Coordinates of C-alpha atoms and ligand atoms in Angstrom, one line a residue:
M19 CA 20.3 -5.7 70.2
V20 CA 21.8 -8.8 71.8
A21 CA 20.5 -12.2 72.7
L22 CA 21.7 -14.4 75.5
V23 CA 20.5 -18.6 74.4
G24 CA 21.3 -21.4 76.1
R25 CA 20.6 -24.3 77.7
P26 CA 18.7 -24.5 81.0
N27 CA 21.3 -23.1 84.3
V28 CA 24.2 -22.0 82.6
G29 CA 24.0 -18.6 83.9
K30 CA 21.7 -16.5 81.2
S31 CA 20.3 -14.3 84.2
S32 CA 23.3 -13.7 86.1
L33 CA 24.8 -12.7 83.4
L34 CA 22.7 -10.2 82.2
N35 CA 22.5 -8.8 86.1
Q36 CA 26.0 -8.1 86.4
L37 CA 26.5 -6.6 82.8
L38 CA 23.3 -4.4 83.4
G39 CA 25.2 -4.3 87.9
S40 CA 21.3 -4.8 88.9
K41 CA 18.8 -7.4 89.5
I42 CA 16.1 -7.7 87.0
S43 CA 15.9 -11.6 86.3
I44 CA 15.5 -14.0 88.5
V45 CA 18.5 -16.6 89.1
S46 CA 18.2 -20.2 91.0
R47 CA 19.8 -23.0 91.1
R48 CA 17.0 -25.1 89.4
P49 CA 16.8 -26.0 85.8
Q50 CA 14.5 -23.3 84.1
T51 CA 14.4 -20.3 86.4
T52 CA 13.1 -18.0 83.5
W53 CA 9.6 -18.4 81.8
R54 CA 10.2 -15.5 79.3
E55 CA 12.5 -12.9 77.8
I56 CA 13.0 -10.4 79.9
D57 CA 15.6 -7.0 78.3
G58 CA 17.4 -5.5 80.3
I59 CA 19.2 -1.9 78.9
Y60 CA 23.0 -1.1 78.4
T61 CA 23.9 2.5 78.5
D62 CA 27.7 3.3 79.0
D63 CA 29.7 6.0 76.9
D64 CA 30.0 4.7 74.2
S65 CA 26.7 2.1 73.2
Q66 CA 23.3 1.2 74.3
L67 CA 22.5 -2.2 73.9
V68 CA 19.8 -3.7 74.7
I69 CA 20.6 -7.6 75.7
I70 CA 17.7 -10.3 76.6
D71 CA 17.5 -12.9 78.4
S72 CA 16.0 -15.8 77.3
P73 CA 14.8 -19.5 78.8
G74 CA 16.8 -22.1 78.7
M75 CA 16.3 -23.8 75.7
H76 CA 15.2 -28.1 76.6
Q77 CA 14.3 -30.7 74.0
R78 CA 11.0 -32.0 75.6
P79 CA 8.6 -29.8 77.7
E80 CA 5.7 -31.1 78.7
R81 CA 3.8 -29.0 80.3
L82 CA 1.7 -26.1 78.0
L83 CA 4.0 -23.2 80.2
S84 CA 6.6 -25.1 79.7
K85 CA 6.5 -25.2 75.8
I86 CA 5.6 -21.8 75.9
A87 CA 9.2 -20.8 77.0
N88 CA 10.6 -23.2 74.8
Q89 CA 9.0 -21.1 72.3
S90 CA 10.6 -18.6 73.6
A91 CA 13.8 -19.9 73.9
R92 CA 13.9 -20.9 70.7
G93 CA 12.8 -17.8 69.2
A94 CA 15.0 -15.4 71.2
G95 CA 17.4 -14.8 68.6
S96 CA 15.0 -13.0 66.0
G97 CA 16.1 -9.9 65.2
A98 CA 19.0 -9.5 67.1
D99 CA 22.1 -7.8 66.0
V100 CA 24.5 -11.1 68.1
I101 CA 23.7 -13.8 69.7
C102 CA 25.4 -15.5 72.5
Q103 CA 25.2 -18.8 73.5
I104 CA 26.1 -19.5 77.6
I105 CA 27.6 -22.0 78.5
D106 CA 29.3 -23.1 81.5
A107 CA 33.0 -23.2 81.0
R108 CA 33.0 -26.6 82.8
Y109 CA 31.6 -28.6 79.5
W110 CA 30.3 -29.3 76.5
R111 CA 27.1 -30.6 76.8
P112 CA 24.5 -32.3 73.7
E113 CA 22.0 -29.7 74.7
D114 CA 24.9 -27.2 74.2
Q115 CA 25.4 -28.8 70.9
D116 CA 21.2 -28.6 70.4
V117 CA 21.3 -25.3 70.5
L118 CA 24.2 -24.6 68.6
E119 CA 22.8 -26.5 65.4
H120 CA 19.4 -24.1 66.3
F121 CA 21.4 -21.1 66.1
S122 CA 23.4 -21.9 63.4
G123 CA 23.2 -20.9 59.9
R124 CA 21.2 -18.4 60.5
G125 CA 23.3 -14.5 59.3
T126 CA 23.7 -14.1 62.8
P127 CA 27.2 -13.3 64.1
L128 CA 27.5 -15.6 66.8
W129 CA 29.5 -16.2 69.8
L130 CA 30.4 -18.3 72.5
I131 CA 30.9 -16.9 75.9
L132 CA 32.0 -19.8 78.7
N133 CA 30.5 -18.8 81.7
K134 CA 31.7 -19.6 85.7
V135 CA 35.2 -19.9 84.8
D136 CA 35.8 -19.3 88.7
L137 CA 34.2 -22.0 89.0
L138 CA 36.9 -23.7 86.7
P139 CA 40.4 -25.8 89.1
S140 CA 43.0 -22.4 88.0
R141 CA 43.0 -19.8 85.5
D142 CA 45.4 -21.6 83.4
Q143 CA 42.8 -23.8 82.4
V144 CA 40.8 -21.1 80.4
L145 CA 43.1 -21.6 77.4
P146 CA 42.4 -25.7 76.8
R147 CA 38.6 -24.9 77.3
I148 CA 38.4 -22.6 74.5
E149 CA 40.5 -24.8 72.3
M150 CA 38.1 -28.0 72.6
V151 CA 35.1 -25.7 71.8
H152 CA 36.9 -23.3 69.5
A153 CA 36.6 -25.8 66.2
K154 CA 32.5 -26.2 66.9
H155 CA 31.6 -23.8 65.4
S156 CA 33.6 -20.4 63.4
W157 CA 32.5 -18.3 66.5
G158 CA 32.1 -14.5 66.0
Q159 CA 33.9 -14.1 69.1
I160 CA 34.9 -16.9 71.7
V161 CA 35.0 -14.7 75.7
P162 CA 35.7 -16.5 79.1
V163 CA 33.5 -14.9 81.8
S164 CA 32.3 -14.8 85.4
A165 CA 28.4 -13.7 85.6
R166 CA 29.5 -14.0 89.6
S167 CA 32.5 -12.2 89.5
G168 CA 32.2 -9.9 87.2
Y169 CA 35.2 -11.5 85.6
N170 CA 36.5 -10.5 82.3
C171 CA 32.2 -8.5 82.1
K172 CA 33.5 -5.5 81.2
H173 CA 35.3 -7.0 78.2
L174 CA 32.6 -8.7 76.9
S175 CA 29.9 -5.5 77.1
G176 CA 32.7 -3.2 75.1
L177 CA 33.5 -6.5 72.7
L178 CA 29.2 -6.1 72.1
G179 CA 29.2 -2.6 72.3
A180 CA 32.5 -1.5 68.9
A181 CA 30.1 -5.1 67.3
V182 CA 26.9 -3.7 67.1
P183 CA 25.6 -1.7 64.5
E184 CA 25.8 2.4 65.2
G185 CA 22.1 4.1 65.5
R186 CA 20.7 6.4 68.2
A187 CA 19.8 5.7 71.6
G188 CA 16.3 4.3 71.7
Y189 CA 16.1 5.1 76.2
P190 CA 16.8 7.5 78.6
V191 CA 20.4 6.2 80.0
E192 CA 18.5 5.9 83.2
T193 CA 16.0 2.6 81.9
L194 CA 17.3 0.0 82.7
T195 CA 14.3 -1.7 81.8
N196 CA 11.5 -2.0 79.1
T197 CA 9.8 -5.2 82.2
S198 CA 6.5 -4.1 83.6
P199 CA 7.6 -2.6 87.4
R200 CA 4.1 -5.6 88.8
F201 CA 5.3 -8.4 86.7
L202 CA 9.6 -8.6 87.5
A203 CA 7.8 -7.7 91.5
A204 CA 6.3 -10.7 90.9
E205 CA 8.9 -12.3 89.4
L206 CA 11.5 -11.7 92.8
I207 CA 8.7 -13.7 94.6
R208 CA 8.7 -16.5 92.5
E209 CA 12.1 -15.8 93.1
Q210 CA 12.3 -16.4 96.3
I211 CA 10.3 -19.4 95.8
F212 CA 13.0 -21.0 93.6
R213 CA 15.7 -20.8 95.9
Q214 CA 14.0 -21.9 99.1
M215 CA 12.4 -24.5 98.7
G216 CA 14.5 -27.9 97.9
D217 CA 13.5 -30.5 95.8
E218 CA 10.3 -30.5 96.8
I219 CA 9.3 -28.0 95.4
P220 CA 6.8 -28.0 92.9
Y221 CA 8.2 -26.2 89.0
C222 CA 4.6 -25.2 88.7
T223 CA 4.2 -22.6 91.7
G224 CA 3.7 -19.4 89.7
V225 CA 3.0 -16.0 91.8
V226 CA 0.5 -13.3 90.8
L227 CA 0.1 -9.6 91.8
T228 CA -3.6 -9.0 92.9
T229 CA -3.1 -5.4 94.5
F230 CA 0.1 -3.4 93.8
E231 CA 0.2 -0.6 94.9
E232 CA 2.7 2.8 95.7
R233 CA 1.0 4.3 98.7
P234 CA 0.5 7.8 99.7
D235 CA 3.3 7.7 102.5
G236 CA 5.6 6.2 100.0
M237 CA 5.1 2.5 100.9
M238 CA 4.3 0.1 98.0
E239 CA 1.7 -2.5 98.4
I240 CA 1.6 -5.7 97.4
D241 CA -0.6 -8.4 97.7
A242 CA 0.3 -11.4 96.0
E243 CA -1.3 -14.9 95.6
I244 CA 1.0 -18.1 95.0
W245 CA -0.5 -20.7 92.6
C246 CA 0.8 -24.0 93.1
E247 CA -1.4 -27.5 92.1
T248 CA -1.8 -29.8 94.7
G249 CA -2.8 -29.8 98.7
G250 CA 0.4 -31.4 99.6
Q251 CA 2.6 -28.5 97.5
K252 CA 0.9 -25.4 99.4
A253 CA 1.0 -27.2 102.7
A254 CA 4.8 -27.3 102.1
L255 CA 5.0 -23.7 100.4
I256 CA 3.3 -22.5 103.9
G257 CA 5.6 -24.7 106.2
A258 CA 4.9 -25.7 109.9
G259 CA 3.3 -22.6 111.3
G260 CA 3.8 -20.4 108.4
A261 CA 7.4 -20.6 108.3
R262 CA 8.5 -21.2 105.0
L263 CA 6.2 -18.6 103.2
K264 CA 6.9 -16.3 106.3
N265 CA 10.3 -16.9 104.7
I266 CA 9.8 -16.2 101.6
G267 CA 8.1 -13.4 102.2
S268 CA 10.5 -11.5 104.2
A269 CA 13.4 -12.3 101.5
A270 CA 11.3 -11.0 98.1
R271 CA 10.4 -8.2 100.4
R272 CA 14.0 -7.1 101.0
Q273 CA 14.9 -7.9 97.1
I274 CA 12.2 -6.0 96.2
G275 CA 12.7 -2.9 98.5
L276 CA 16.2 -2.7 96.9
V277 CA 15.0 -3.2 93.7
F278 CA 12.0 -0.4 93.7
D279 CA 13.9 1.6 96.1
R280 CA 11.1 1.8 98.4
P281 CA 10.2 0.1 102.3
V282 CA 7.4 -2.3 100.6
V283 CA 5.0 -4.4 102.7
L284 CA 3.7 -7.5 100.9
S285 CA 1.0 -10.5 102.2
Q286 CA 0.5 -13.2 100.3
R287 CA -1.8 -16.0 99.8
V288 CA -1.3 -19.6 98.2
K289 CA -3.9 -21.3 96.7
V290 CA -4.5 -24.2 95.3
R291 CA -5.2 -23.6 91.1
K292 CA -5.0 -27.3 90.0
G293 CA -4.1 -28.1 86.4
W294 CA -3.1 -24.0 85.4
A295 CA -0.2 -24.3 84.2
G296 CA -1.3 -26.6 81.6
D297 CA -4.1 -23.9 80.7
R298 CA -3.3 -21.2 78.4
R299 CA -5.5 -17.9 80.1
A300 CA -4.0 -18.7 83.3
V301 CA -0.4 -19.1 82.0
A302 CA -1.2 -15.4 80.2
A303 CA -2.9 -14.0 83.1
L304 CA 0.5 -14.7 84.7
G305 CA 2.6 -13.2 82.3
Y306 CA 3.8 -15.5 80.0
G307 CA 2.7 -16.4 76.0
E308 CA 0.6 -14.2 74.8
Ligands
LIG407 N1 30.2 -20.1 90.3 C1 29.4 -19.2 89.1 N2 28.0 -20.0 89.4 C2 27.1 -18.9 88.7 C3 27.8 -17.8 87.4 N3 26.2 -17.6 87.4 C4 25.6 -18.1 87.2 N4 25.5 -19.3 87.9 C5 25.4 -20.0 89.2 O1 24.6 -20.8 88.2 C6 23.3 -21.1 88.6 C7 21.8 -20.5 87.4 O2 22.0 -19.4 87.6 P1 20.7 -18.6 86.0 O3 21.9 -17.8 85.8 O4 19.0 -18.6 87.0 O5 21.2 -19.7 85.0 P2 20.0 -19.4 83.9 O6 21.2 -19.8 82.6 O7 19.1 -18.1 83.8 O8 18.9 -20.9 83.9 P3 17.9 -21.3 83.5 O9 16.4 -19.9 83.7 O10 17.0 -22.0 84.0 O11 17.6 -21.2 81.7 C8 22.4 -20.3 89.6 O12 23.0 -20.8 91.2 C9 23.5 -19.5 89.8 O13 24.1 -18.2 91.3 C10 29.0 -18.1 87.5 O14 29.8 -17.3 86.5 N5 29.8 -18.7 88.6
LIG408 MG1 17.4 -17.4 83.5

């Protein structure tokens, strides 16, 4: 079992998807995209790894939803054989130091993964970056990767496979995740909301599926409710003449179709649910927290 941890936006979810070669965890350029742990099951000829993506760890969660995500971020290393701290190879920020302090000293090997090396001006920059972070901790490994291009990701999974204890595979080779298909489909809609809304996007926009069924004709039928907090947010989500919502829906439908490998009919409604992100029951109904 391997945990991917780090501050928000460093590419933890992207790395999980790249290691698996499949989309399991949602990705956007906004920090705090991931709201709970997502597991991916990686299997090759030699090894099977349960790789856990976690929400970005941060210092001052305000709303309940954000607190729940942060608790999950902080708890992510428990039970792991290796904890991989992901950073953006270009920087070492105070928040990275906080993550290091939180996860070091608990007896689990801590590795440092320098992600986004494709954004360094040249490959010659990789070695100086490694030297820069080397002294911060006695890392089990320091591995530069690019979750975007896939650079060195095979090498990383090989190192991880060699590092975990020997045991029997717990899952059939074709299993990719334990996450429920229903939750994954809802997340793929939330991903499009996060991606397609600009900075006016409300952080607390949640998606709940009221229908998730396979029809006799093989189509997947999905009805989704999108929860936001104000009438203004609802108007922004719907867009002029419904254009925004339509674009979100058609991109989400494509993504869900790809992941589940079948055609999808998707209908969406936007609902104002003031304060939902502070309401434990509502947050749980969307699949976050208990
Ligand atoms: N250029 C480049 N961009 C990357 C790479 N990995 C991730 N990104 C981008 O970085 C942004 C954040 O990626 P995520 O995978 O959502 O990051 P995260 O750490 O899971 O973020 P949270 O869930 O918010 O904690 C997205 O825009 C990604 O496309 C990489 O290797 N290279
Ligand atoms: Mg993420």
